[in-house]
mmCIF file of C-alpha atoms in Angstrom:
data_model
loop_
_atom_site.group_PDB
_atom_site.id
_atom_site.type_symbol
_atom_site.label_atom_id
_atom_site.label_comp_id
_atom_site.label_asym_id
_atom_site.label_seq_id
_atom_site.Cartn_x
_atom_site.Cartn_y
_atom_site.Cartn_z
ATOM 1 C CA UNK A 556 105.859 126.656 59.596
ATOM 2 C CA UNK A 557 105.698 130.250 61.068
ATOM 3 C CA UNK A 558 102.389 130.565 60.017
ATOM 4 C CA UNK A 559 98.716 130.509 61.265
ATOM 5 C CA UNK A 560 96.347 127.844 60.106
ATOM 6 C CA UNK A 561 92.743 127.676 60.598
ATOM 7 C CA UNK A 562 91.152 124.075 60.095
ATOM 8 C CA UNK A 563 87.426 124.983 60.759
ATOM 9 C CA UNK A 564 86.561 121.025 60.110
ATOM 10 C CA UNK A 565 83.410 119.447 58.524
ATOM 11 C CA UNK A 566 81.271 122.572 59.517
ATOM 12 C CA UNK A 567 79.933 125.349 61.792
ATOM 13 C CA UNK A 568 78.227 123.673 65.003
ATOM 14 C CA UNK A 569 77.212 125.209 67.834
ATOM 15 C CA UNK A 570 78.287 124.037 71.672
ATOM 16 C CA UNK A 571 74.498 122.727 72.006
ATOM 17 C CA UNK A 572 74.626 120.941 68.470
ATOM 18 C CA UNK A 573 77.785 119.130 69.365
ATOM 19 C CA UNK A 574 76.563 117.891 72.451
ATOM 20 C CA UNK A 575 73.651 116.521 71.254
ATOM 21 C CA UNK A 576 75.339 114.757 68.569
ATOM 22 C CA UNK A 577 77.816 113.285 71.424
ATOM 23 C CA UNK A 578 74.863 112.471 73.473
ATOM 24 C CA UNK A 579 73.257 110.799 70.520
ATOM 25 C CA UNK A 580 75.555 108.332 69.672
ATOM 26 C CA UNK A 581 76.055 107.061 73.390
ATOM 27 C CA UNK A 582 71.675 106.920 72.907
ATOM 28 C CA UNK A 583 71.509 109.032 75.808
ATOM 29 C CA UNK A 584 69.243 112.590 76.022
ATOM 30 C CA UNK A 585 71.107 115.517 77.361
ATOM 31 C CA UNK A 586 70.497 117.897 79.748
ATOM 32 C CA UNK A 587 71.744 121.035 78.475
ATOM 33 C CA UNK A 588 71.999 124.504 80.562
ATOM 34 C CA UNK A 589 73.667 127.695 79.688
ATOM 35 C CA UNK A 590 75.929 129.764 82.676
ATOM 36 C CA UNK A 591 76.473 133.566 82.078
ATOM 37 C CA UNK A 592 79.591 136.220 83.009
ATOM 38 C CA UNK A 593 78.277 136.381 86.111
ATOM 39 C CA UNK A 594 78.535 132.959 86.974
ATOM 40 C CA UNK A 595 82.155 132.636 85.517
ATOM 41 C CA UNK A 596 83.180 135.553 87.405
ATOM 42 C CA UNK A 597 82.064 134.174 90.746
ATOM 43 C CA UNK A 598 83.339 130.722 90.485
ATOM 44 C CA UNK A 599 86.401 132.212 89.215
ATOM 45 C CA UNK A 600 87.059 134.007 92.654
ATOM 46 C CA UNK A 601 87.564 130.331 94.233
ATOM 47 C CA UNK A 602 88.969 128.677 91.007
ATOM 48 C CA UNK A 603 91.211 130.163 88.683
ATOM 49 C CA UNK A 604 90.684 128.135 85.548
ATOM 50 C CA UNK A 605 87.155 128.765 85.624
ATOM 51 C CA UNK A 606 88.265 132.267 85.708
ATOM 52 C CA UNK A 607 90.377 131.584 82.517
ATOM 53 C CA UNK A 608 86.719 130.711 80.681
ATOM 54 C CA UNK A 609 85.448 134.142 81.145
ATOM 55 C CA UNK A 610 88.010 135.587 78.841
ATOM 56 C CA UNK A 611 86.974 133.522 76.027
ATOM 57 C CA UNK A 612 83.349 133.832 76.529
ATOM 58 C CA UNK A 613 83.052 136.008 73.472
ATOM 59 C CA UNK A 614 83.549 132.662 71.528
ATOM 60 C CA UNK A 615 80.369 131.292 72.806
ATOM 61 C CA UNK A 616 78.302 134.362 72.836
ATOM 62 C CA UNK A 617 78.248 134.758 69.163
ATOM 63 C CA UNK A 618 78.999 132.685 66.268
ATOM 64 C CA UNK A 619 82.780 132.000 65.905
ATOM 65 C CA UNK A 620 83.504 130.678 62.995
ATOM 66 C CA UNK A 621 87.322 129.763 61.522
ATOM 67 C CA UNK A 622 88.158 130.855 57.949
ATOM 68 C CA UNK A 623 89.610 127.768 56.425
ATOM 69 C CA UNK A 624 90.494 129.388 52.793
ATOM 70 C CA UNK A 625 94.056 129.292 53.456
ATOM 71 C CA UNK A 626 94.170 125.602 54.518
ATOM 72 C CA UNK A 627 91.688 124.700 51.662
ATOM 73 C CA UNK A 628 94.109 126.300 49.033
ATOM 74 C CA UNK A 629 97.119 124.793 49.966
ATOM 75 C CA UNK A 630 95.028 120.992 50.396
ATOM 76 C CA UNK A 631 92.878 121.320 47.948
ATOM 77 C CA UNK A 632 91.733 117.213 47.904
ATOM 78 C CA UNK A 633 91.716 117.391 51.954
ATOM 79 C CA UNK A 634 88.416 115.578 53.216
ATOM 80 C CA UNK A 635 87.229 116.464 56.126
ATOM 81 C CA UNK A 636 85.818 113.798 58.502
ATOM 82 C CA UNK A 637 81.899 114.499 58.937
ATOM 83 C CA UNK A 638 81.133 116.162 62.512
ATOM 84 C CA UNK A 639 78.502 112.264 63.391
ATOM 85 C CA UNK A 640 81.107 109.868 61.771
ATOM 86 C CA UNK A 641 84.083 111.292 63.935
ATOM 87 C CA UNK A 642 81.684 111.285 66.998
ATOM 88 C CA UNK A 643 80.856 107.656 66.664
ATOM 89 C CA UNK A 644 84.584 106.948 66.129
ATOM 90 C CA UNK A 645 85.435 108.515 69.061
ATOM 91 C CA UNK A 646 82.261 106.779 70.919
ATOM 92 C CA UNK A 647 83.294 103.412 69.731
ATOM 93 C CA UNK A 648 87.082 103.793 70.739
ATOM 94 C CA UNK A 649 86.158 105.499 74.200
ATOM 95 C CA UNK A 650 83.779 102.209 74.885
ATOM 96 C CA UNK A 651 86.685 99.966 73.746
ATOM 97 C CA UNK A 652 89.069 101.612 75.766
ATOM 98 C CA UNK A 653 87.198 102.727 78.785
ATOM 99 C CA UNK A 654 84.404 100.146 78.807
ATOM 100 C CA UNK A 655 81.955 102.964 79.064
#
């Protein structure tokens, strides 16, 4: 405790890759678009939470990959759940719980 631990998961994914995989698990085709800084600044004038998004846009404008070396050294036998398995399990749970 009192330390920072980064657990990067099964490997880096872009936001678009993640969205595509979720939609694929649902059997749907995503409609993906992008919004720039100007959109978030303007929308932030009327929606404070959106203003907060502008502060972390750097995470989406260039690769943002966590270094999990510390976690891997502490837990060398840890097995990451593959993204597609985690997504499908989540979709299955969501469908069972919400019927959607």
